[in-house]
Amino acid sequence: MDWEVIRFSFFNLDSIAQVYPLLLKGWWMTIKLCVAVVPLGFALGAMIATVHSFKIRWVNWLLIALVDFFRSIPPLVLLIYTVYGLPLLGFDVPAFGAVLVAFTINSAAYYGEIVRAGIESIPAGQLEAARSTGLGRWQAMMHVVLPQAVRNVAPDLTSNTLELIKATSIASVVALPELLRMGRVAQGLVYNATPLIAVAVIYLLMLWPLVRLLSRLERRVLAAR
Amino acid sequence: MNRQQPIVDAQNIEKSFGDLKVLFGVDLQVAPQELVFIIGPSGSGKSTLLRCCNLLEQPTAGTIHIMGEEITAKGVDINQVRQRIGMVFQSFNLYPHMSALGNVALALRKVKKIPRTEAEALAHEALRRVGLSHKASSFPNELSGGQQQRVAIARAIAMEPEVILFDEPTSALDPELVGSVLEVMRELRASGMTMVVVSHEMRFAAEAADRVLFMDQGLIVEQGTPEQVFNNTQHDRTRSFLSRVSGN
Amino acid sequence: MDAFIDQFFNLDVMIKYLPDVIGGFWITLALALSVIATGLILGLLLACLRAFQWRVINLGIVLFVDLFRALPPLVLLIIGYFGLPYAGLALSGFTISWLCLSFVLAAFAEEIFWAGITSVQKGQWEASRSTGLSFGETLIYVVIPQALRMTIPPLTNRTIAITKNTALASVVAVQEMLTVAQTSLAYAANTSPLTLAAIGYLLVFFPLVILSRWVETRFAWKR
Ligand SMILES: Nc1ncnc2c1ncn2[C@@H]1O[C@H](COP(=O)(O)OP(=O)(O)OP(=O)(O)O)[C@@H](O)[C@H]1O
Ligand SMILES: [Mg+2]
């Protein structure tokens, strides 16, 4: 292997100097996407889990079918549906909006499952105590059950958030100018792979701390068992 | 208000869980300021009866009036009703993520919509009544069982209910902690609170109850003053239950 | 409503492109199965290796795991397919997809297996070693069987989530189901071929998701 070629193609500082504004722009778009989609997906998921906890038989069947449906469909398929399908139907949604819809739905299915497990880990007495003082079922969920449930499943929630952030890179396929997309554009400009490596490094810088944290959290959960 | 009108008036309450019938038509009237004591063997339906009274369980048949208002009727806002019926649980059920004060103040703020500072003042007052002013900022895991149960009582009385239902409030406590909770209940009674208590504390029943009910197999078998039920027992089932309880 | 049906469930379009999509379906299935097999086996091997607690190897495993947990699979695919050729290494899209996704699954599986292994009580090791079994034998006959049981629920979920990423192979020119569907979508100016692909994914993954629910109740972590 020719190390000079490797250095030139993968670790080319001149190329970085040339394209870093593009990468920064892409990184910013990724951040915006995550900041929008993480709370939305979580909120929708928590809502699904809450409704599920009301134990209305047919509603729960419906919810589980929906959640399983979206767990079976690759996010990219969903994305192509919303991005190309919605306009064909005559909905004039900007790409960012279509991407947001797809990821919110997809991640809500996962967040919902996790929060549901969290809710089920809380003893029934908590809900009963809250209801016995007159709190409504949404209020009791909101103030008494969910705060505890979320704490119990914090590692799973963190892990899902990590997966969601990673998944936003898929938006590059539908030409949303996020980090990976801009990396591809930059690669086309400089004719070497350095921008792609840079993209990987940026992802690592963002997500490695989260991965480490998770390892630790997961170990602690295990130790508690 | 009509002094004779019962606070709680449950008529012919039946309850089934699937195929299992647990209550077979129970009547329960509780007069203002009365302390009604319910005893009976495990599984006789005491908890279920209490839980029906604030609709934590929906009765299968029968009607319940609270202060003359039928709460089993359709379209009743159950959360409004529950403010008027406090409940204290065997396992305390304090919210572990909130301080004692937070536990007491939550329903004041969210159900009665009282502004935070005012709600906390009321919560402090309730904690003072159970002798725990100094623990207001403690979290449940920093409190003894007896203290936790007193916070739970404060949580109930803070809502100024017409009646408080106690489901074995001392059964989960170490013997030396029982006294403090009973003391609080005594004071509540002295202040005129209407109470329904399920418990195995027979000495407390003898001393404090206005009326004792003995339940078995989903029915009220016998009732009367503590004197009548304990010393002048009419039914064999009551007698054998009482001898078993005092036997150990 | 009619427009909707015409756009997403157009039978004529569906019938026309069905054979193509089925062709893609087999490639998707082949890719998915190879990823599952390679990823799980590699993950288990790494976890066993880690049990020996050799410093350098441990460090290597942790780095491998962290890297493949932190990087989005699509970034890996793109570096593999569009980047490696600059180093004179041009692999097919299928090979790249298989390798990348297998590594990702292996990383996650290693973490899960390792968590399972460490959760087996020390007494199990001691009892086994006291009867004369070696470290490796104890691992294989005593510890792994207990660990596997606990790892089944999280592993199933993770395997499904990662294997769904075979759809990403469409980005690196693999003629799998989504690629075919997208091409057809462009030809037909109609979303129905994509619906076919979605149905294809449902056929593969919906039973797995249902299975994972069953497995979750059956093999739940003992608390
Ligand atoms: N949610 C429920 N689902 C099914 N069965 C129930 C439920 N709650 C109570 N039961 C049954 O109803 C019967 C009466 O229970 P209940 O809790 O009212 O008894 P109890 O008199 O309070 O007994 P204990 O002294 O043990 O608390 C029991 O057989 C119990 O198994
Ligand atoms: Mg009971």
XYZ file of C-alpha atoms and ligand atoms in Angstrom:
728
model
C 0.000 0.000 0.000
C 1.178 3.439 -0.848
C 0.986 5.556 2.299
C 1.328 8.753 0.330
C -1.808 7.887 -1.617
C -3.621 7.046 1.597
C -2.591 10.319 3.184
C -3.587 12.249 0.108
C -6.946 10.541 -0.332
C -8.110 10.199 3.248
C -6.258 12.715 5.408
C -5.819 15.627 3.052
C -5.688 18.813 5.089
C -5.779 21.004 1.988
C -9.086 19.459 1.026
C -10.429 20.104 4.513
C -9.344 23.706 4.311
C -11.200 23.951 1.026
C -14.523 22.415 2.067
C -14.880 22.926 5.789
C -17.596 25.610 5.383
C -19.734 23.046 3.575
C -19.220 20.526 6.323
C -20.042 23.081 8.989
C -23.258 23.934 7.192
C -24.151 20.273 7.010
C -23.315 19.763 10.653
C -25.583 22.666 11.583
C -28.425 21.137 9.582
C -27.918 17.816 11.370
C -28.068 19.604 14.706
C -31.268 21.395 13.727
C -32.807 18.141 12.579
C -31.922 16.397 15.838
C -33.097 19.257 18.019
C -36.444 19.108 16.249
C -36.917 15.394 15.944
C -35.746 14.142 19.351
C -38.323 16.085 21.417
C -41.075 15.493 18.862
C -40.439 11.770 18.652
C -40.176 11.481 22.422
C -43.349 13.474 23.050
C -45.336 11.430 20.548
C -43.880 8.225 22.001
C -44.732 9.252 25.569
C -48.253 10.046 24.420
C -48.615 6.642 22.803
C -47.351 4.972 25.968
C -49.719 7.009 28.117
C -52.739 6.135 26.012
C -51.578 2.532 26.096
C -51.558 2.624 29.897
C -55.276 3.502 29.915
C -55.808 -0.147 28.978
C -58.615 0.340 26.503
C -58.539 -2.995 24.749
C -59.201 -2.066 21.104
C -57.124 1.111 21.318
C -54.187 -0.937 22.554
C -54.523 -3.446 19.759
C -54.460 -0.592 17.312
C -51.477 1.071 18.983
C -49.438 -2.118 19.085
C -50.220 -2.882 15.450
C -49.135 0.632 14.467
C -45.974 0.513 16.541
C -45.031 -2.903 15.166
C -45.778 -1.720 11.646
C -43.354 1.148 11.978
C -40.784 -1.059 13.673
C -40.932 -3.337 10.615
C -40.439 -0.622 7.996
C -36.913 0.658 7.363
C -36.742 4.388 8.090
C -35.437 5.012 4.573
C -38.614 3.558 3.059
C -40.724 5.788 5.267
C -38.572 8.734 4.312
C -38.994 8.156 0.606
C -42.716 7.869 1.167
C -42.992 11.209 2.892
C -40.500 13.031 0.708
C -41.683 11.805 -2.710
C -45.155 10.601 -1.848
C -46.534 13.669 -0.102
C -45.793 16.056 -3.021
C -47.244 13.556 -5.512
C -50.406 13.698 -3.419
C -50.442 17.455 -3.784
C -49.115 18.333 -0.333
C -46.566 21.056 -0.647
C -44.199 20.153 2.218
C -40.621 21.343 2.257
C -38.041 18.539 2.381
C -37.174 19.352 5.977
C -40.813 18.964 6.972
C -41.183 15.650 5.158
C -38.020 14.332 6.784
C -39.265 15.527 10.171
C -42.553 13.683 9.734
C -40.826 10.427 8.811
C -38.339 10.478 11.676
C -40.891 11.600 14.237
C -43.194 8.712 13.376
C -40.368 6.210 13.238
C -38.733 7.248 16.497
C -42.060 7.609 18.305
C -42.639 3.902 17.774
C -39.375 3.125 19.558
C -39.666 5.793 22.261
C -43.218 4.613 22.848
C -42.122 1.036 23.499
C -39.445 2.187 25.923
C -41.695 4.538 27.870
C -44.345 1.826 28.013
C -41.851 -0.515 29.651
C -41.002 2.301 32.052
C -44.638 2.863 32.958
C -45.109 -0.835 33.545
C -42.190 -0.791 35.967
C -44.020 1.649 38.254
C -46.195 -0.003 40.934
C -49.936 0.460 40.404
C -50.164 2.116 43.816
C -48.553 5.255 42.445
C -51.300 5.801 39.917
C -53.966 4.911 42.476
C -52.592 7.313 45.058
C -52.536 10.077 42.470
C -56.037 9.322 41.227
C -57.351 9.097 44.807
C -56.425 12.741 45.350
C -58.452 13.745 42.319
C -55.769 14.035 39.662
C -57.070 13.173 36.191
C -55.460 10.330 34.297
C -53.353 12.577 32.094
C -52.346 14.644 35.121
C -51.469 11.556 37.134
C -49.362 10.263 34.247
C -47.686 13.585 33.640
C -46.774 14.461 37.229
C -46.500 11.140 39.023
C -45.948 8.141 36.766
C -43.981 9.458 33.778
C -41.242 11.226 35.757
C -40.484 7.966 37.548
C -40.926 5.838 34.444
C -38.533 7.950 32.420
C -35.928 7.721 35.134
C -36.215 3.942 35.212
C -35.591 3.591 31.499
C -33.067 6.400 31.104
C -30.397 4.134 29.565
C -32.786 2.818 26.929
C -33.984 6.336 26.162
C -30.400 7.532 25.768
C -29.590 4.600 23.546
C -32.610 5.268 21.375
C -31.683 8.929 21.105
C -28.211 7.907 19.949
C -29.749 5.666 17.300
C -32.065 8.453 16.212
C -29.246 10.940 15.826
C -27.341 8.408 13.747
C -30.418 7.679 11.675
C -30.772 11.317 10.650
C -27.830 10.688 8.315
C -30.315 8.796 6.157
C -31.879 12.122 5.236
C -28.841 12.608 2.981
C -30.413 10.134 0.573
C -33.303 12.475 -0.079
C -30.971 15.417 -0.631
C -31.505 17.155 2.680
C -28.240 19.105 3.060
C -27.220 17.582 6.384
C -23.738 16.490 7.404
C -23.378 13.332 5.344
C -24.940 14.929 2.272
C -22.535 17.850 2.463
C -19.686 15.385 2.907
C -20.694 13.728 -0.370
C -20.937 17.098 -2.106
C -17.518 18.064 -0.782
C -16.074 14.751 -1.905
C -17.244 15.557 -5.427
C -15.444 18.874 -5.262
C -12.048 17.676 -4.086
C -12.013 14.218 -5.699
C -10.817 12.407 -2.627
C -12.324 10.728 0.415
C -11.086 13.176 3.035
C -14.472 14.922 3.471
C -16.079 11.545 4.169
C -13.477 10.820 6.826
C -14.119 14.264 8.242
C -17.815 13.475 8.442
C -17.040 10.278 10.340
C -14.780 12.198 12.717
C -17.483 14.777 13.373
C -19.982 12.018 14.151
C -17.451 10.396 16.444
C -16.813 13.639 18.285
C -20.538 14.126 18.762
C -21.526 10.604 19.638
C -18.580 8.876 21.235
C -19.155 10.528 24.618
C -22.747 9.333 24.434
C -21.601 5.789 23.648
C -19.219 5.824 26.613
C -21.927 7.174 28.898
C -24.237 4.423 27.718
C -21.739 1.691 28.357
C -21.460 2.954 31.872
C -25.220 3.333 32.405
C -25.885 -0.137 31.052
C -23.303 -1.633 33.337
C -24.858 0.148 36.310
C -28.308 -1.184 35.421
C -26.837 -4.648 35.260
C -25.059 -4.268 38.578
C -28.351 -3.275 40.182
C -29.984 -6.518 39.152
C -76.251 20.867 55.726
C -78.549 18.204 57.059
C -76.785 16.653 60.054
C -78.510 13.364 59.504
C -77.463 12.994 55.895
C -74.746 10.336 55.710
C -71.387 11.313 54.249
C -71.065 7.972 52.518
C -74.127 6.000 51.511
C -73.325 2.833 49.584
C -76.272 0.652 48.716
C -76.137 -2.977 47.700
C -72.611 -2.876 46.280
C -71.587 -5.845 44.194
C -68.226 -6.337 42.586
C -66.836 -9.064 40.366
C -63.404 -9.469 38.850
C -64.183 -11.482 35.752
C -65.760 -14.679 37.064
C -64.712 -14.052 40.640
C -67.440 -12.400 42.672
C -65.934 -10.520 45.575
C -68.741 -8.344 46.990
C -72.264 -9.718 47.256
C -74.373 -6.657 47.959
C -72.844 -4.606 50.737
C -74.509 -1.604 52.392
C -72.326 0.980 54.075
C -73.529 4.238 55.621
C -71.135 6.547 57.347
C -72.520 9.434 59.397
C -70.696 12.755 59.761
C -67.762 12.566 62.168
C -68.202 8.836 62.544
C -65.269 6.422 62.675
C -66.278 3.146 61.091
C -63.934 0.228 61.547
C -63.960 -2.716 59.143
C -62.435 -6.038 60.137
C -62.470 -9.430 58.500
C -60.306 -12.229 57.165
C -57.950 -11.817 54.266
C -59.728 -11.865 50.932
C -63.111 -10.996 52.405
C -63.366 -7.897 50.222
C -62.513 -5.104 52.667
C -60.068 -3.365 50.339
C -62.377 -3.828 47.409
C -65.228 -2.167 49.303
C -63.052 0.824 50.202
C -61.749 1.130 46.665
C -65.288 1.069 45.324
C -66.151 4.041 47.539
C -63.868 6.336 45.524
C -64.310 4.390 42.310
C -60.734 3.126 42.135
C -62.781 0.030 41.398
C -66.005 0.398 39.477
C -68.760 -1.505 41.345
C -70.546 -4.077 39.206
C -73.881 -3.133 40.789
C -75.204 -0.795 43.457
C -75.161 2.949 44.048
C -72.897 5.187 46.065
C -73.827 8.648 47.286
C -71.306 11.011 48.753
C -72.986 13.875 50.654
C -76.182 13.074 48.808
C -74.604 13.167 45.362
C -74.668 9.928 43.426
C -71.118 9.285 42.232
C -71.989 6.050 40.455
C -74.259 7.980 38.071
C -73.127 8.533 34.511
C -71.344 11.758 33.685
C -70.075 12.483 37.185
C -66.649 14.139 37.202
C -64.844 11.530 39.208
C -61.857 13.744 39.889
C -64.092 16.315 41.560
C -65.564 13.554 43.713
C -62.217 12.108 44.691
C -61.031 15.427 46.098
C -63.740 14.954 48.711
C -62.706 11.386 49.560
C -59.193 10.987 50.881
C -57.443 7.641 50.779
C -54.506 6.242 52.706
C -52.890 3.054 51.452
C -51.195 0.164 53.188
C -48.041 0.700 51.139
C -48.082 4.540 51.537
C -47.636 5.084 47.781
C -45.727 8.307 48.253
C -44.293 9.685 45.034
C -40.583 8.852 45.353
C -39.464 11.645 43.030
C -41.014 14.408 45.127
C -40.269 15.788 48.586
C -42.818 15.355 51.358
C -44.018 18.862 50.622
C -44.244 18.123 46.900
C -46.283 15.014 47.614
C -48.795 16.972 49.637
C -48.926 20.007 47.366
C -49.337 18.251 44.019
C -53.100 17.724 44.048
C -53.664 21.122 45.660
C -51.967 22.692 42.672
C -53.199 20.485 39.875
C -56.701 19.585 41.026
C -57.671 22.570 43.129
C -55.587 24.859 40.925
C -54.174 26.693 43.922
C -51.098 28.773 43.080
C -47.822 27.242 44.093
C -46.858 29.374 47.083
C -50.316 29.145 48.575
C -50.478 25.395 47.941
C -47.164 24.946 49.679
C -48.363 26.951 52.668
C -51.383 24.646 52.913
C -49.141 21.625 52.509
C -46.932 22.873 55.329
C -49.987 23.216 57.526
C -51.032 19.630 56.718
C -47.547 18.352 57.496
C -47.634 20.259 60.776
C -50.844 18.476 61.720
C -49.139 15.107 61.338
C -46.095 16.370 63.223
C -43.704 16.463 60.287
C -43.081 20.169 59.631
C -39.391 19.519 59.987
C -39.409 16.860 57.246
C -41.071 18.944 54.548
C -38.078 18.855 52.239
C -37.185 15.206 52.843
C -37.763 12.645 50.146
C -39.716 9.462 50.870
C -36.599 7.288 50.940
C -35.207 9.485 53.718
C -38.241 8.883 55.939
C -39.146 5.991 58.221
C -42.215 3.944 57.374
C -44.236 5.676 60.060
C -43.183 9.086 58.800
C -44.018 8.107 55.231
C -47.498 7.048 56.258
C -48.007 10.315 58.108
C -47.002 12.213 54.979
C -49.552 10.126 53.079
C -52.167 11.135 55.637
C -51.129 14.763 55.231
C -51.531 14.340 51.483
C -55.097 13.193 52.068
C -56.132 15.800 54.658
C -54.611 18.688 52.720
C -57.431 18.320 50.200
C -59.931 18.876 53.048
C -61.961 15.784 52.212
C -65.346 14.959 53.742
C -64.131 11.487 54.603
C -60.845 9.584 54.598
C -60.593 5.881 53.763
C -57.733 4.010 55.438
C -56.755 0.627 53.995
C -54.611 -1.123 56.603
C -52.565 2.012 57.273
C -50.309 0.332 59.820
C -49.900 -3.180 58.427
C -46.678 -2.433 56.622
C -45.084 -0.790 59.642
C -42.685 -2.108 62.224
C -44.534 -2.448 65.573
C -42.721 0.455 67.193
C -43.785 2.808 64.388
C -47.486 1.940 64.518
C -48.142 4.175 67.510
C -47.202 7.406 65.778
C -49.636 6.767 62.937
C -52.468 5.783 65.279
C -51.777 8.927 67.265
C -52.311 11.031 64.151
C -55.531 9.160 63.422
C -56.734 9.778 66.958
C -56.148 13.485 66.559
C -57.971 13.481 63.238
C -60.912 11.854 64.924
C -60.830 14.405 67.734
C -60.944 17.169 65.135
C -64.168 15.690 63.753
C -62.934 13.955 60.607
C -65.163 11.223 59.204
C -63.150 8.051 58.719
C -63.499 4.512 57.433
C -60.667 2.296 58.603
C -59.752 -1.216 57.533
C -57.254 -2.528 60.045
C -56.277 -5.351 62.342
C -55.487 -2.997 65.239
C -58.228 -4.339 67.515
C -57.133 -2.317 70.520
C -57.385 0.852 68.491
C -60.810 -0.244 67.265
C -62.033 -0.883 70.791
C -60.872 2.515 71.942
C -61.631 4.766 68.982
C -64.293 3.257 66.719
C -67.918 4.331 66.823
C -68.937 1.234 64.951
C -67.227 -2.009 63.969
C -68.164 -3.994 60.852
C -67.170 -7.588 60.389
C -66.921 -8.711 56.761
C -66.586 -12.239 55.473
C -66.840 -13.630 51.966
C -68.050 -10.405 50.448
C -70.785 -9.650 52.963
C -71.138 -7.698 56.175
C -71.826 -10.426 58.682
C -72.128 -8.397 61.829
C -71.888 -4.806 63.001
C -72.302 -2.717 66.094
C -70.376 -0.768 68.700
C -66.958 -2.201 69.558
C -68.431 -3.356 72.829
C -71.190 -5.296 71.023
C -68.977 -6.869 68.386
C -66.002 -7.730 70.571
C -67.633 -8.675 73.854
C -71.113 -9.689 72.822
C -70.384 -11.440 69.527
C -73.447 -12.786 67.728
C -72.004 -14.864 64.897
C -69.744 -17.874 64.936
C -67.715 -16.625 62.002
C -66.985 -13.390 63.834
C -66.108 -15.288 66.974
C -63.683 -17.610 65.253
C -62.074 -14.681 63.418
C -61.647 -12.741 66.652
C -60.151 -15.702 68.444
C -57.689 -16.238 65.608
C -56.662 -12.584 65.625
C -56.195 -12.371 69.367
C -54.574 -15.809 69.393
C -51.496 -14.497 67.641
C -59.126 9.524 -1.591
C -59.103 8.239 -5.157
C -55.941 10.188 -5.824
C -54.427 8.582 -2.763
C -55.292 5.063 -3.858
C -54.116 5.745 -7.378
C -50.840 7.111 -6.045
C -50.027 4.483 -3.444
C -52.043 1.394 -4.307
C -52.293 1.431 -8.088
C -52.864 -2.210 -8.976
C -51.806 -1.921 -12.635
C -48.515 -0.357 -11.640
C -48.024 -2.881 -8.880
C -48.606 -5.851 -11.155
C -46.283 -4.440 -13.755
C -43.371 -4.019 -11.390
C -44.040 -6.969 -9.133
C -41.512 -9.333 -10.785
C -38.739 -6.724 -10.494
C -39.519 -6.061 -6.853
C -39.575 -9.774 -6.109
C -36.134 -10.046 -7.655
C -34.981 -7.324 -5.279
C -36.720 -9.058 -2.394
C -34.436 -12.099 -2.716
C -31.353 -9.918 -2.646
C -32.635 -8.115 0.435
C -33.293 -11.436 2.098
C -29.855 -12.796 1.197
C -28.181 -9.673 2.524
C -30.243 -9.712 5.714
C -29.501 -13.348 6.473
C -25.771 -13.002 5.856
C -25.644 -9.945 8.088
C -27.502 -11.684 10.896
C -25.315 -14.783 10.738
C -22.001 -12.953 10.458
C -22.858 -10.226 12.944
C -24.126 -12.476 15.707
C -21.310 -14.997 15.421
C -18.645 -12.320 15.310
C -20.261 -10.569 18.271
C -20.334 -13.739 20.330
C -16.706 -14.519 19.478
C -15.618 -11.043 20.519
C -17.519 -11.301 23.793
C -15.881 -14.643 24.575
C -12.497 -13.221 23.721
C -13.162 -10.342 26.053
C -13.895 -12.730 28.899
C -10.232 -13.689 28.959
C -9.444 -10.106 29.969
C -6.263 -9.689 27.961
C -5.427 -6.006 28.176
C -4.530 -5.218 24.574
C -7.218 -7.349 23.022
C -9.771 -5.867 25.386
C -8.829 -2.386 24.372
C -9.100 -3.371 20.725
C -12.564 -4.840 21.243
C -13.810 -1.794 23.135
C -12.522 0.497 20.397
C -14.147 -1.623 17.707
C -17.450 -1.640 19.566
C -17.424 2.078 20.300
C -16.527 2.933 16.720
C -19.316 0.904 15.207
C -21.815 2.049 17.791
C -21.017 5.706 17.303
C -20.893 5.884 13.507
C -24.111 5.875 11.476
C -24.256 2.763 9.266
C -24.826 4.895 6.199
C -21.596 6.812 6.840
C -19.771 3.482 6.998
C -21.379 2.284 3.770
C -20.486 5.450 1.942
C -16.903 5.483 3.134
C -16.620 1.837 2.162
C -18.147 2.226 -1.256
C -17.061 5.691 -2.339
C -13.959 6.117 -0.190
C -12.074 2.815 -0.284
C -11.589 2.866 -4.080
C -9.268 5.850 -3.572
C -7.010 3.388 -1.749
C -7.288 0.997 -4.637
C -9.807 -1.224 -2.887
C -13.024 -1.429 -4.878
C -15.470 -3.915 -3.403
C -18.972 -4.570 -4.661
C -21.847 -2.745 -3.022
C -23.171 -6.041 -1.710
C -19.858 -6.945 -0.077
C -19.525 -3.508 1.461
C -23.084 -3.579 2.787
C -22.620 -7.056 4.178
C -19.338 -6.178 5.901
C -20.427 -2.845 7.318
C -23.767 -4.012 8.652
C -22.201 -7.200 10.036
C -19.626 -5.136 11.918
C -22.327 -2.872 13.294
C -24.393 -5.818 14.448
C -21.287 -7.501 15.859
C -20.489 -4.394 17.890
C -23.929 -4.225 19.432
C -24.119 -7.982 19.902
C -20.748 -8.017 21.640
C -21.956 -5.419 24.153
C -25.110 -7.388 24.830
C -23.351 -10.765 25.111
C -20.704 -9.233 27.330
C -23.338 -7.721 29.583
C -24.918 -11.166 29.781
C -21.632 -12.843 30.638
C -20.776 -10.367 33.393
C -24.238 -10.747 34.873
C -23.716 -14.438 35.566
C -22.879 -14.735 39.221
C -19.356 -15.323 40.406
C -20.492 -18.433 42.264
C -21.200 -20.094 38.926
C -17.602 -19.612 37.849
C -16.293 -20.823 41.176
C -18.510 -23.893 41.276
C -17.490 -24.856 37.773
C -13.789 -24.235 38.264
C -13.883 -26.177 41.550
C -14.993 -29.268 39.640
C -11.903 -28.978 37.465
C -13.335 -27.348 34.337
C -10.985 -24.920 32.635
C -11.731 -21.250 32.118
C -12.750 -21.830 28.504
C -14.888 -24.840 29.346
C -16.614 -22.943 32.128
C -17.320 -20.130 29.696
C -18.754 -22.428 27.057
C -20.677 -24.938 29.148
C -21.723 -22.948 32.195
C -21.658 -19.214 31.645
C -22.664 -18.674 28.014
C -25.816 -20.803 28.216
C -27.032 -18.745 31.181
C -25.960 -15.497 29.586
C -27.670 -16.254 26.283
C -31.052 -16.542 27.887
C -30.872 -13.043 29.296
C -29.526 -11.578 26.106
C -32.253 -12.875 23.844
C -34.768 -10.019 24.195
C -32.377 -7.086 23.702
C -30.546 -9.003 21.009
C -33.681 -9.692 18.989
C -34.694 -6.044 19.050
C -31.247 -4.877 18.081
C -30.894 -7.423 15.312
C -34.165 -6.318 13.743
C -33.228 -2.645 13.924
C -29.831 -3.205 12.330
C -30.961 -5.667 9.699
C -33.594 -3.186 8.531
C -30.622 -1.116 7.401
C -30.214 -3.421 4.423
C -32.448 -0.821 2.789
C -29.436 1.486 2.925
C -27.663 -0.769 0.427
C -29.781 0.997 -2.182
C -27.442 3.939 -1.742
C -24.416 1.877 -2.795
C -25.959 0.458 -5.963
C -27.069 -2.908 -4.680
C -30.066 -4.063 -6.682
C -32.064 -4.871 -3.583
C -35.749 -4.302 -3.088
C -35.713 -0.597 -2.299
C -33.430 0.194 -5.260
C -35.736 -1.628 -7.611
C -38.754 0.070 -6.105
C -37.203 3.496 -6.433
C -36.248 2.934 -10.052
C -39.766 1.747 -10.774
C -41.145 4.712 -8.887
C -39.227 7.034 -11.171
C -40.350 5.205 -14.332
C -43.976 5.013 -13.327
C -44.174 8.446 -11.658
C -46.211 6.591 -9.076
C -45.541 5.537 -5.494
C -47.126 2.108 -5.768
C -43.856 0.206 -6.398
C -42.628 1.623 -3.112
C -45.734 0.201 -1.477
C -44.748 -3.174 -2.882
C -41.338 -2.813 -1.278
C -42.924 -1.772 1.997
C -45.042 -4.905 1.866
C -41.887 -6.902 1.207
C -40.219 -5.442 4.298
C -43.343 -6.143 6.315
C -43.228 -9.758 5.160
C -39.704 -10.132 6.465
C -39.718 -7.974 9.576
C -43.262 -7.990 10.893
C -43.045 -11.656 11.941
C -39.691 -10.867 13.566
C -41.166 -7.948 15.489
C -44.029 -10.143 16.680
C -41.478 -12.775 17.631
C -39.537 -10.179 19.592
C -42.661 -9.343 21.591
C -43.180 -12.982 22.408
C -39.531 -13.423 23.284
C -39.689 -10.379 25.534
C -42.355 -11.894 27.758
C -40.855 -15.354 27.562
C -37.224 -14.595 28.293
C -37.623 -11.359 30.193
C -34.711 -10.341 32.390
C -35.364 -11.672 35.825
C -35.727 -8.805 38.211
N -57.827 -6.340 40.694
C -58.245 -7.571 41.043
N -58.393 -8.527 40.097
C -58.835 -9.765 40.432
N -59.135 -10.134 41.680
C -59.006 -9.239 42.664
C -58.547 -7.912 42.395
N -58.518 -7.236 43.560
C -58.934 -8.111 44.515
N -59.227 -9.304 43.979
C -59.744 -10.477 44.708
O -60.846 -10.070 45.447
C -60.882 -10.733 46.702
C -61.033 -9.712 47.801
O -59.850 -8.930 47.831
P -59.625 -7.730 48.821
O -58.299 -7.130 48.516
O -60.787 -6.826 48.808
O -59.572 -8.477 50.212
P -59.197 -7.906 51.640
O -60.353 -8.183 52.509
O -58.751 -6.503 51.532
O -58.000 -8.833 52.070
P -56.628 -8.462 52.833
O -56.934 -8.467 54.287
O -55.710 -9.589 52.468
O -56.170 -7.143 52.316
C -59.638 -11.582 46.793
O -59.985 -12.896 46.500
C -58.742 -10.999 45.717
O -57.953 -12.024 45.159
Mg -56.881 -5.503 51.694
